[in-house]
Coordinates of C-alpha atoms and ligand atoms in Angstrom, one line a residue:
X274 CA -38.9 19.3 14.8
X275 CA -40.7 15.7 14.6
X276 CA -39.5 12.0 14.0
X277 CA -39.8 12.0 10.3
X278 CA -37.2 9.2 10.0
X279 CA -38.0 5.3 10.4
X280 CA -41.8 4.4 12.7
X281 CA -41.9 4.3 16.1
X282 CA -40.9 0.6 16.8
X283 CA -43.2 -1.1 19.4
X284 CA -42.1 -2.3 22.5
X285 CA -42.8 -5.5 22.2
X286 CA -42.4 -6.2 26.4
X287 CA -44.8 -6.0 29.2
X288 CA -42.9 -2.7 30.8
X289 CA -43.1 -1.5 27.6
X290 CA -46.1 -0.8 28.6
X291 CA -45.2 1.6 31.6
X292 CA -42.8 4.1 28.8
X293 CA -45.0 7.3 27.6
X294 CA -45.3 8.8 25.4
X295 CA -42.6 11.5 25.4
X296 CA -44.6 14.3 25.7
X297 CA -42.1 17.5 23.4
X298 CA -42.7 16.7 19.7
X299 CA -42.2 20.0 18.1
X300 CA -40.0 21.8 20.6
X301 CA -37.4 23.4 20.1
X302 CA -34.6 20.7 20.0
X303 CA -32.3 23.1 21.4
X304 CA -34.2 22.7 25.1
X305 CA -33.5 19.3 27.1
X306 CA -36.1 21.2 29.1
X307 CA -38.6 19.8 26.2
X308 CA -37.9 15.9 26.9
X309 CA -39.5 14.5 29.5
X310 CA -39.1 10.9 30.5
X311 CA -40.5 9.2 32.6
X312 CA -39.4 8.7 36.2
X313 CA -39.4 4.6 35.7
X314 CA -36.4 5.6 32.9
X315 CA -34.2 8.7 34.5
X316 CA -31.4 5.8 35.4
X317 CA -28.2 7.4 34.3
X318 CA -27.4 5.4 31.4
X319 CA -23.7 4.9 32.8
X320 CA -24.1 1.4 33.3
X321 CA -21.1 0.7 33.4
X322 CA -22.0 -2.5 35.2
X323 CA -23.6 -3.9 32.4
X324 CA -22.4 -4.7 28.7
X325 CA -19.2 -2.1 28.8
X326 CA -18.3 -3.2 32.4
X327 CA -18.0 -6.4 30.8
X328 CA -16.6 -4.9 27.8
X329 CA -13.7 -2.9 29.0
X330 CA -12.3 -5.3 31.4
X331 CA -12.4 -8.1 28.5
X332 CA -9.8 -5.4 26.1
X333 CA -8.6 -4.4 29.4
X334 CA -7.3 -8.8 29.5
X335 CA -6.6 -7.6 26.0
X336 CA -4.1 -4.9 26.1
X337 CA -1.9 -6.6 28.7
X338 CA -1.2 -9.6 26.3
X339 CA 0.3 -6.6 24.0
X340 CA 4.1 -6.0 23.5
X341 CA 4.6 -2.4 22.2
X342 CA 6.6 -2.5 18.6
X343 CA 9.0 -0.2 17.2
X344 CA 7.4 0.3 13.4
X345 CA 4.1 1.7 12.3
X346 CA 3.4 -0.4 8.9
X347 CA 1.4 1.3 6.4
X348 CA -1.1 -1.5 8.0
X349 CA -0.8 -0.8 11.6
X350 CA 2.9 -2.6 12.0
X351 CA 3.5 -4.6 14.7
X352 CA 0.7 -2.3 16.8
X353 CA -1.8 -5.4 15.9
X354 CA -4.5 -6.9 17.3
X355 CA -4.8 -10.3 19.9
X356 CA -6.6 -12.8 18.1
X357 CA -9.7 -13.4 20.5
X358 CA -10.4 -9.0 19.8
X359 CA -10.8 -9.9 15.5
X360 CA -13.0 -12.7 16.2
X361 CA -15.5 -9.8 17.5
X362 CA -18.3 -8.9 14.8
X363 CA -17.9 -5.8 13.0
X364 CA -19.8 -3.5 15.0
X365 CA -19.9 -1.3 12.1
X366 CA -22.4 -4.0 10.9
X367 CA -23.8 -5.3 13.2
X368 CA -27.0 -4.7 14.9
X369 CA -28.7 -6.2 17.7
X370 CA -32.3 -8.2 17.1
X371 CA -35.9 -7.5 16.4
X372 CA -36.8 -8.0 19.9
X373 CA -33.6 -6.4 21.4
X374 CA -34.5 -3.2 19.6
X375 CA -37.9 -3.7 21.6
X376 CA -36.4 -3.7 25.4
X377 CA -34.3 -0.6 24.7
X378 CA -37.0 1.4 23.1
X379 CA -39.1 0.0 26.6
X380 CA -35.8 1.2 28.6
X381 CA -36.3 4.2 26.4
X382 CA -34.7 5.3 23.2
X383 CA -36.2 6.3 20.6
X384 CA -37.2 3.9 18.0
X385 CA -35.5 5.3 15.5
X386 CA -32.5 4.5 17.1
X387 CA -32.8 1.6 18.5
X388 CA -33.3 0.6 14.9
X389 CA -29.9 1.9 13.3
X390 CA -27.5 2.2 16.7
X391 CA -28.4 -0.7 18.6
X392 CA -25.3 -1.8 18.6
X393 CA -24.1 1.6 20.5
X394 CA -26.9 1.6 22.9
X395 CA -27.0 -1.6 23.9
X396 CA -26.7 -2.1 27.8
X397 CA -27.6 1.7 28.9
X398 CA -30.0 3.1 29.3
X399 CA -31.3 6.8 28.1
X400 CA -30.6 9.7 30.2
X401 CA -33.6 12.0 31.3
X402 CA -33.2 15.4 29.5
X403 CA -34.0 17.6 33.0
X404 CA -32.1 16.3 35.3
X405 CA -29.1 18.6 33.5
X406 CA -29.4 22.3 33.5
X407 CA -27.9 23.9 30.5
X408 CA -25.0 27.1 30.6
X409 CA -23.4 28.0 27.8
X410 CA -22.2 26.9 24.8
X411 CA -18.3 26.4 24.0
X412 CA -17.8 24.3 21.0
X413 CA -19.1 24.0 17.8
X414 CA -18.3 21.2 15.2
X415 CA -18.9 20.1 12.0
X416 CA -22.0 17.7 13.0
X417 CA -22.4 19.0 16.8
X418 CA -23.1 22.4 19.4
X419 CA -21.0 21.6 22.2
X420 CA -22.8 23.0 25.6
X421 CA -21.7 23.4 29.1
X422 CA -24.0 22.6 31.5
X423 CA -24.3 20.9 35.1
X424 CA -25.5 17.6 36.5
X425 CA -28.3 17.8 38.9
X426 CA -28.0 14.9 40.3
X427 CA -24.4 15.1 41.2
X428 CA -23.5 18.7 40.6
X429 CA -21.2 17.9 37.9
X430 CA -20.0 19.9 35.3
X431 CA -20.1 18.6 31.6
X432 CA -19.8 19.2 28.4
X433 CA -23.1 18.2 26.3
X434 CA -22.6 16.9 22.8
X435 CA -25.3 17.7 20.6
X436 CA -25.8 15.8 18.0
X437 CA -28.6 16.7 15.2
X438 CA -29.9 14.1 12.5
X439 CA -31.9 17.2 10.0
X440 CA -33.1 14.7 8.2
X441 CA -32.8 11.4 10.3
X442 CA -30.9 9.4 6.7
X443 CA -30.2 6.3 8.2
X444 CA -26.3 7.0 7.0
X445 CA -25.6 9.8 9.3
X446 CA -27.3 7.8 12.1
X447 CA -24.8 5.6 11.3
X448 CA -21.7 7.3 11.6
X449 CA -22.4 8.7 14.1
X450 CA -23.3 5.3 16.3
X451 CA -20.2 4.7 15.2
X452 CA -18.3 7.6 17.5
X453 CA -20.4 6.6 20.7
X454 CA -19.3 2.3 19.8
X455 CA -15.2 4.0 19.4
X456 CA -16.1 6.1 22.1
X457 CA -17.1 3.1 24.4
X458 CA -13.9 0.7 23.2
X459 CA -11.4 3.5 25.3
X460 CA -11.0 3.8 29.1
X461 CA -8.1 5.5 29.6
X462 CA -6.8 8.4 31.7
X463 CA -5.8 10.5 27.9
X464 CA -8.9 10.1 25.8
X465 CA -12.4 11.8 26.5
X466 CA -14.4 9.4 28.4
X467 CA -18.2 8.6 27.0
X468 CA -20.0 9.2 30.1
X469 CA -23.7 9.0 29.4
X470 CA -26.2 10.2 26.9
X471 CA -29.5 11.9 26.2
X472 CA -32.2 11.9 24.4
X473 CA -36.1 11.0 23.3
X474 CA -38.4 9.4 21.9
X475 CA -39.1 12.2 19.3
X476 CA -36.2 14.7 19.6
X477 CA -34.1 13.4 16.0
X478 CA -30.9 14.5 17.9
X479 CA -29.3 12.9 20.2
X480 CA -26.6 14.2 23.7
X481 CA -23.7 13.0 23.9
X482 CA -22.5 13.7 28.1
X483 CA -18.5 14.5 28.2
X484 CA -16.4 15.2 31.1
X485 CA -15.3 18.8 30.7
X486 CA -13.1 19.9 29.8
X487 CA -11.3 23.4 29.9
X488 CA -9.3 24.4 27.0
X489 CA -7.5 22.3 24.1
X490 CA -4.2 22.7 22.5
X491 CA -4.7 25.5 19.9
X492 CA -7.2 27.4 21.7
X493 CA -3.5 27.5 23.9
X494 CA -1.1 27.7 21.6
X495 CA -2.7 30.7 19.9
X496 CA -3.6 32.4 23.4
X497 CA -1.3 35.6 23.4
X498 CA 1.5 35.3 26.5
X499 CA 1.6 31.4 26.8
X500 CA 4.8 30.3 25.8
X501 CA 5.2 26.4 26.3
X502 CA 8.9 25.7 27.8
X503 CA 10.4 22.0 27.0
X504 CA 9.0 20.7 30.5
X505 CA 5.9 21.4 29.6
X506 CA 6.0 20.3 26.2
X507 CA 7.1 16.8 27.1
X508 CA 3.9 16.1 29.3
X509 CA 1.5 17.4 26.4
X510 CA 3.4 15.0 23.9
X511 CA 3.9 12.5 26.7
X512 CA 0.0 12.4 27.3
X513 CA -0.6 12.4 23.7
X514 CA 1.2 9.4 22.7
X515 CA -0.2 7.7 25.7
X516 CA -3.6 7.8 24.5
X517 CA -3.2 6.9 21.1
X518 CA -1.5 4.0 22.6
X519 CA -4.2 2.5 23.9
X520 CA -6.4 3.8 20.9
X521 CA -4.1 1.8 18.7
X522 CA -4.4 -1.2 21.4
X523 CA -7.9 -1.4 21.1
X524 CA -8.1 -1.9 17.2
X525 CA -9.3 2.6 17.0
X526 CA -7.3 5.3 14.0
X527 CA -8.5 8.9 15.0
X528 CA -7.8 9.7 12.3
X529 CA -8.6 13.6 12.9
X530 CA -5.4 14.4 16.2
X531 CA -5.4 18.2 15.5
X532 CA -4.6 21.2 18.6
X533 CA -8.6 21.7 18.7
X534 CA -9.1 17.8 19.6
X535 CA -6.3 17.5 22.2
X536 CA -8.7 18.9 25.2
X537 CA -6.8 19.6 28.2
X538 CA -8.5 20.3 31.9
X539 CA -7.5 22.8 34.5
X540 CA -5.3 20.3 36.4
X541 CA -2.7 19.2 33.3
X542 CA -4.7 16.4 32.2
X543 CA -5.2 16.4 28.3
X544 CA -7.6 14.3 26.6
X545 CA -7.7 12.9 23.3
X546 CA -11.0 13.7 21.4
X547 CA -13.9 14.3 18.7
X548 CA -14.0 10.4 17.3
X549 CA -16.1 11.5 14.9
X550 CA -13.5 10.8 12.2
X551 CA -12.5 7.3 13.9
X552 CA -12.2 3.9 12.9
X553 CA -11.4 0.7 13.7
X554 CA -8.9 -1.8 11.7
X555 CA -7.7 -4.7 11.9
X556 CA -3.8 -4.4 10.4
X557 CA -4.8 -9.1 9.6
X558 CA -7.8 -7.9 8.1
X559 CA -7.7 -5.1 5.6
X560 CA -10.1 -3.4 5.4
X561 CA -9.9 0.1 3.1
X562 CA -10.9 3.1 4.4
X563 CA -11.2 6.9 2.8
X564 CA -8.3 8.5 2.5
X565 CA -10.2 11.6 2.9
X566 CA -9.6 12.5 6.2
X567 CA -6.9 14.2 9.1
X568 CA -7.4 17.9 9.1
X569 CA -4.6 19.7 5.6
X570 CA -2.4 20.1 7.7
X571 CA -1.9 16.9 10.0
X572 CA -1.8 14.9 7.0
X573 CA -0.3 12.5 6.5
X574 CA 1.6 12.3 2.5
X575 CA 0.4 8.4 2.3
X576 CA -3.4 9.7 3.1
X577 CA -2.6 12.4 0.7
X578 CA -0.9 10.5 -1.7
X579 CA -4.2 8.2 -2.0
X580 CA -3.6 5.7 -0.1
X581 CA -6.6 3.1 0.9
X582 CA -4.9 0.8 3.3
X583 CA -3.4 2.5 6.0
X584 CA -3.1 2.5 9.7
X585 CA -1.6 4.2 12.9
X586 CA 0.7 6.0 11.1
X587 CA -2.0 8.7 10.2
X588 CA -2.1 9.8 13.7
X589 CA 1.5 9.2 14.0
X590 CA 2.0 11.5 11.6
X591 CA -0.2 14.2 13.3
X592 CA 1.3 13.7 16.5
X593 CA 4.7 14.6 15.1
X594 CA 2.5 18.4 13.9
X595 CA 1.7 18.8 16.6
X596 CA 5.0 17.9 18.5
X597 CA 6.6 20.4 16.0
X598 CA 4.7 23.1 16.4
X599 CA 4.6 23.3 19.8
X600 CA 8.4 23.8 19.8
X601 CA 7.6 26.3 16.4
X602 CA 4.8 28.2 18.6
X603 CA 2.6 27.8 15.3
X604 CA 1.9 25.0 12.9
X605 CA 5.1 23.7 10.7
X606 CA 3.6 23.0 7.4
X607 CA -0.2 25.2 6.4
X608 CA -0.3 24.0 2.9
X609 CA -3.7 25.9 1.1
X610 CA -4.7 22.7 -0.4
X611 CA -3.9 18.8 -1.1
X612 CA -1.4 19.8 -3.9
X613 CA 0.5 22.7 -1.4
X614 CA 0.5 20.2 1.7
X615 CA 2.3 17.7 -0.3
X616 CA 4.7 20.0 -1.7
X617 CA 5.4 20.9 1.7
X618 CA 5.7 18.0 3.1
X619 CA 8.8 16.7 0.7
X620 CA 10.7 20.0 1.1
X621 CA 11.0 19.6 4.9
X622 CA 10.4 16.2 5.1
X623 CA 12.0 14.8 1.7
X624 CA 10.5 13.2 -1.3
X625 CA 9.6 9.5 -1.0
X626 CA 12.2 6.8 -2.3
X627 CA 13.0 5.0 -5.7
X628 CA 11.2 2.2 -3.5
X629 CA 9.4 3.8 -2.1
X630 CA 7.0 5.1 -5.0
X631 CA 7.3 1.1 -6.3
X632 CA 6.6 -0.2 -3.3
X633 CA 3.5 1.6 -2.1
X634 CA 1.1 1.8 -5.4
X635 CA -0.9 4.5 -4.0
X636 CA -3.1 5.6 -6.7
X637 CA -1.5 9.6 -7.3
X638 CA 2.4 8.3 -7.3
X639 CA 2.0 9.2 -10.6
X640 CA 0.4 12.9 -10.5
X641 CA 2.1 13.9 -7.2
X642 CA 5.7 11.9 -7.5
X643 CA 8.0 15.2 -8.6
X644 CA 10.7 15.6 -11.0
X645 CA 13.7 15.9 -9.4
X646 CA 13.5 14.4 -5.6
X647 CA 13.8 16.5 -2.7
X648 CA 16.2 16.3 0.3
X649 CA 15.1 15.9 3.9
X650 CA 16.1 19.6 6.1
X651 CA 14.1 18.6 9.1
X652 CA 17.3 18.9 11.3
X653 CA 18.7 21.8 9.5
X654 CA 15.4 23.2 10.0
X655 CA 14.9 22.3 12.9
X656 CA 18.0 23.1 14.5
X657 CA 16.9 25.3 17.5
X658 CA 15.0 22.8 19.1
X659 CA 16.0 20.9 21.7
X660 CA 18.1 18.0 20.4
X661 CA 16.4 15.2 21.8
X662 CA 13.5 16.2 20.2
X663 CA 14.7 15.9 16.7
X664 CA 15.7 11.7 16.8
X665 CA 11.7 11.8 18.0
X666 CA 10.4 14.4 14.6
X667 CA 13.1 12.4 12.4
X668 CA 10.9 8.9 13.4
X669 CA 7.3 10.5 13.4
X670 CA 7.6 12.8 10.0
X671 CA 8.7 9.6 8.5
X672 CA 7.4 10.2 4.7
X673 CA 7.6 6.3 5.0
X674 CA 5.0 5.3 7.3
X675 CA 7.0 1.4 8.3
X676 CA 9.6 3.8 9.3
X677 CA 6.8 5.9 11.7
X678 CA 7.9 4.2 14.8
X679 CA 4.5 4.0 16.7
X680 CA 3.5 5.1 19.6
X681 CA 4.7 3.3 22.4
X682 CA 8.7 2.7 20.6
X683 CA 7.6 6.8 20.6
X684 CA 6.5 7.4 24.4
X685 CA 10.8 5.2 25.0
X686 CA 12.4 7.6 23.0
X687 CA 15.6 10.1 24.4
X688 CA 12.7 13.2 24.3
X689 CA 11.3 11.6 27.6
X690 CA 14.1 9.5 28.9
X691 CA 16.8 12.4 29.0
X692 CA 16.3 16.1 31.1
X693 CA 14.6 17.8 31.3
X694 CA 12.1 15.4 31.8
X695 CA 8.4 16.3 31.4
X696 CA 7.1 18.1 34.1
X697 CA 3.8 16.8 35.9
X698 CA -0.1 17.9 34.8
X699 CA -0.8 19.1 38.0
X700 CA 1.9 21.8 37.7
X701 CA 0.9 23.4 35.2
X702 CA 0.2 26.8 35.0
X703 CA -3.2 27.1 35.4
X704 CA -5.2 29.0 32.4
X705 CA -7.8 31.1 31.0
X706 CA -10.3 29.4 29.2
X707 CA -9.0 29.4 25.6
X708 CA -10.9 27.3 23.4
X709 CA -10.4 27.5 20.5
X710 CA -14.0 28.6 19.5
X711 CA -12.5 31.5 22.4
X712 CA -9.6 32.1 19.9
X713 CA -11.9 32.3 17.0
X714 CA -14.1 34.3 18.9
X715 CA -10.4 36.8 20.4
X716 CA -9.7 37.6 16.8
X717 CA -13.0 38.8 15.7
X718 CA -12.9 41.1 18.5
X719 CA -10.1 42.0 17.4
X720 CA -11.0 42.8 13.9
X721 CA -14.1 44.9 15.1
X722 CA -11.9 47.3 16.8
X723 CA -9.4 47.5 14.3
X724 CA -12.3 47.8 11.6
X725 CA -13.5 51.8 11.8
X726 CA -10.0 53.1 10.1
X727 CA -10.1 49.8 7.8
X728 CA -11.7 49.1 3.8
X729 CA -15.1 48.1 3.8
X730 CA -16.4 45.7 1.6
X731 CA -19.4 47.1 -0.6
X732 CA -22.1 45.6 3.0
X733 CA -20.0 47.3 4.5
X734 CA -18.4 44.1 6.6
X735 CA -14.6 44.9 6.6
X736 CA -11.6 43.9 5.0
X737 CA -9.2 41.3 6.0
X738 CA -6.3 40.4 4.7
X739 CA -4.7 37.0 5.4
X740 CA -2.5 37.8 7.7
X741 CA -5.0 39.3 10.4
X742 CA -6.5 36.2 10.7
X743 CA -4.6 33.6 12.7
X744 CA -3.8 30.4 11.7
X745 CA -6.7 27.5 11.8
X746 CA -6.6 24.6 10.0
X747 CA -8.9 23.1 7.9
X748 CA -10.9 20.4 8.8
X749 CA -10.8 17.0 6.9
X750 CA -13.8 17.8 4.1
X751 CA -15.1 14.2 4.3
X752 CA -16.3 12.2 7.4
X753 CA -18.5 9.1 6.2
X754 CA -16.8 8.4 3.7
X755 CA -17.1 4.8 4.0
X756 CA -20.6 4.9 3.9
X757 CA -22.0 3.7 0.8
X758 CA -25.1 6.4 0.8
X759 CA -21.7 9.3 0.4
X760 CA -20.5 7.6 -1.6
X761 CA -22.7 7.3 -4.2
X762 CA -23.6 10.8 -3.3
X763 CA -20.5 12.5 -3.6
X764 CA -19.9 10.3 -6.5
X765 CA -23.3 12.2 -8.3
X766 CA -21.9 15.1 -6.8
X767 CA -18.6 14.5 -8.6
X768 CA -20.1 13.4 -11.8
X769 CA -22.3 16.8 -11.6
X770 CA -19.7 19.2 -10.9
X771 CA -16.2 17.5 -12.2
X772 CA -14.4 19.6 -9.9
X773 CA -11.2 18.9 -8.0
X774 CA -11.2 17.3 -4.5
X775 CA -8.9 21.0 -3.8
X776 CA -11.9 23.1 -4.7
X777 CA -14.1 20.9 -2.3
X778 CA -11.5 23.0 0.5
X779 CA -11.9 26.4 1.7
X780 CA -11.5 28.9 -0.8
X781 CA -7.9 31.2 -0.2
X782 CA -9.8 33.5 1.6
X783 CA -11.3 31.8 4.5
X784 CA -8.3 30.6 5.5
X785 CA -6.3 33.1 7.8
X786 CA -3.4 31.1 7.5
X787 CA -2.5 30.8 3.8
X788 CA 1.2 31.4 3.5
X789 CA 1.8 31.5 6.8
X790 CA 5.9 31.9 6.5
X791 CA 7.6 29.4 9.3
X792 CA 9.2 32.3 10.9
X793 CA 10.7 33.2 14.7
X794 CA 9.5 30.4 16.2
X795 CA 10.7 30.5 19.9
X796 CA 13.5 28.4 19.2
X797 CA 14.9 30.4 16.5
X798 CA 13.5 31.2 13.2
X799 CA 13.1 28.4 10.5
X800 CA 13.0 29.4 6.4
X801 CA 9.1 29.8 5.2
X802 CA 8.7 27.1 2.0
X803 CA 8.9 28.6 -1.2
X804 CA 6.7 27.2 -3.1
X805 CA 7.6 28.7 -6.3
X806 CA 9.3 25.3 -7.8
X807 CA 8.6 24.1 -10.8
X808 CA 9.6 21.1 -10.1
X809 CA 6.4 20.1 -8.7
X810 CA 3.6 20.3 -10.4
X811 CA 1.1 18.0 -9.1
X812 CA -2.6 18.3 -10.5
X813 CA -5.6 17.0 -8.7
X814 CA -7.4 14.1 -10.3
X815 CA -11.0 14.3 -10.3
X816 CA -13.2 12.7 -8.6
X817 CA -14.5 9.1 -9.1
X818 CA -11.5 7.5 -8.4
X819 CA -12.7 5.6 -6.8
X820 CA -15.2 4.9 -3.3
X821 CA -12.5 6.1 -0.9
X822 CA -10.8 8.3 -3.4
X823 CA -14.5 10.6 -3.0
X824 CA -14.6 14.5 -2.8
X825 CA -16.5 16.2 -0.3
X826 CA -18.8 14.5 2.3
X827 CA -22.3 16.8 1.1
X828 CA -23.8 15.3 4.9
X829 CA -21.3 15.6 7.1
X830 CA -21.0 19.8 5.2
X831 CA -24.7 20.6 5.2
X832 CA -25.2 20.1 9.2
X833 CA -22.1 22.1 9.2
X834 CA -24.8 25.1 10.0
X835 CA -28.1 24.6 12.3
X836 CA -31.4 25.5 10.5
X837 CA -32.5 29.1 11.3
X838 CA -29.4 30.5 10.8
X839 CA -27.1 32.4 13.7
X840 CA -25.5 30.3 16.0
X841 CA -25.1 31.6 19.6
X842 CA -22.4 32.8 19.7
X843 CA -20.2 31.5 23.1
X844 CA -21.6 34.1 26.8
X845 CA -24.5 34.9 24.6
X846 CA -27.8 34.3 24.7
X847 CA -28.4 34.9 28.9
X848 CA -26.2 32.8 31.0
X849 CA -27.6 29.6 33.1
X850 CA -31.4 28.1 32.1
X851 CA -32.6 25.5 34.1
X852 CA -33.1 22.3 31.1
X853 CA -36.2 20.3 33.2
Ligands
ATP2128 N1 -15.5 17.2 27.4 C1 -15.5 18.8 26.5 N2 -14.6 19.2 27.0 C2 -15.5 20.8 27.4 N3 -15.1 21.5 25.6 C3 -15.4 20.5 24.8 C4 -15.5 19.1 24.8 N4 -15.9 18.4 23.9 C5 -15.5 18.7 22.5 N5 -15.7 20.8 23.3 C6 -16.1 21.7 22.4 O1 -16.2 21.6 20.9 C7 -15.6 21.4 20.2 C8 -16.4 20.7 19.3 O2 -16.0 18.8 19.6 P1 -16.0 18.1 18.8 O3 -14.5 18.9 18.3 O4 -16.0 16.4 19.1 O5 -17.1 17.9 17.5 P2 -17.1 17.5 16.1 O6 -18.6 18.9 15.6 O7 -17.1 16.3 16.0 O8 -16.0 19.0 14.8 P3 -15.2 18.9 14.2 O9 -15.9 19.7 13.5 O10 -13.5 19.0 14.7 O11 -15.4 17.6 13.6 C9 -14.1 21.0 20.6 O12 -12.9 22.0 19.2 C10 -14.4 21.8 21.6 O13 -14.0 23.2 22.2

């Protein structure tokens, strides 16, 4: 598909004349070989010696000034940013001047990208597409496909995340630019590294180049026969919290911590990935943010209650859910919708104190406040967990985000300082491929094998009962709710449909984990939560409650399926093929 967005910016510099037009207009976007760029542009965009290196060393110096703190307040607590960092312009809003755009186009970037996302690509040069050999499709996200590929320069295996811009809306491009800017800010062994970008002037897609990671924690945890020991859980959690500590120190909230976004390589190293929902935050200069983030099962109560000023606590809540999930062997609060999710939270963690209801002034407090308070029962529920894990779970799953520990403080907790200690990542077992996608394929395969003896739908497909399906966490229904165009679009949708927020989630029959009882955990059984409690009668408010509390983002959802139908599954599509 050719570009329909914007005009190709005319290079102004003399160097621009040396940049030939690409030859690939109209070719299949999936085919990297269709992109052709001149030799003069073939420098790898890993311009670590340029802007990235400068940024990196500056932030590093700032990070050293940081003092890890104690509590994660609703606006980031004491995990605050140093003064110098705060003075930087908001990269979400700034874009280089026109002459810089011209230079970027001269360097090989497409005009549509330089025009809208100039700040994100600043100092980088696009990598030639034909220097990668695509090997396999390894993942599918809400707005991207992820491929395993070989870098033909050095033979290194990488992951290429292809972001499509089907209709090339500026806001979608800006949104992706935010992810790139955030990734460029981060540099830590437990955070996935953006190694470069691949694009062409005419193609309407962009490839993000990442180091390749063999597994993700959700896939691994769902692999039959894999049970994590206490030292292994400590090892994963230590890495997760170290990565989060780094993100938070650099002013980044991830806002979608869950197992499938925690990637693992064959040496046992865990890296936080998928910064598509991440946001920059500055506790000193509060900006309202959307509360419609984080996959439901890992979503903090303040978000469910509509908070628009929140901080690092939202990621730490998710980390608490993951810790308990790793020990329990299954998700601990698999709610079907926001009402049920909040109910599960209150039943396990207790309902908020009167003081919290008063001080927090959360938008949905009046709707969700239970008629009678719930008592906290984490210790009883998880009585068979290792005892040193309980204080950490207690603090990470604190209802009041001000009482939730920061990542830095969590890393100093008894959980990590008492025996048995975390094992070394390199001592973790070597697992077969185990992405969440592999787990889904395995489930589908198992269903297919069972199909002959089962009942069939009218269309001949085997009916599946909820308990046949593997648990699957529902992603946040929106991604870029802070972007005005999406806010406006959602307002329109809201007013025309007048649907409740929960209706935007996949209906119950699409979710395999519904009513999943909390039983038979690795560390003993704990009761499922009875949801038939008359004292909790939350009704979700209708949309239109304000710009940051709107229903599903349509642009991100729309991108979920590529035009033209069925996705190739892992292993399909003919093995290795040369791209260039
Ligand atoms: N560096 C990597 N190495 C290997 N696999 C990866 C890598 N990055 C992503 N993947 C795989 O691709 C999947 C989708 O990637 P990612 O989560 O970044 O995309 P997304 O479109 O932002 O997804 P989501 O819908 O979850 O927001 C991941 O769950 C993972 O299995």
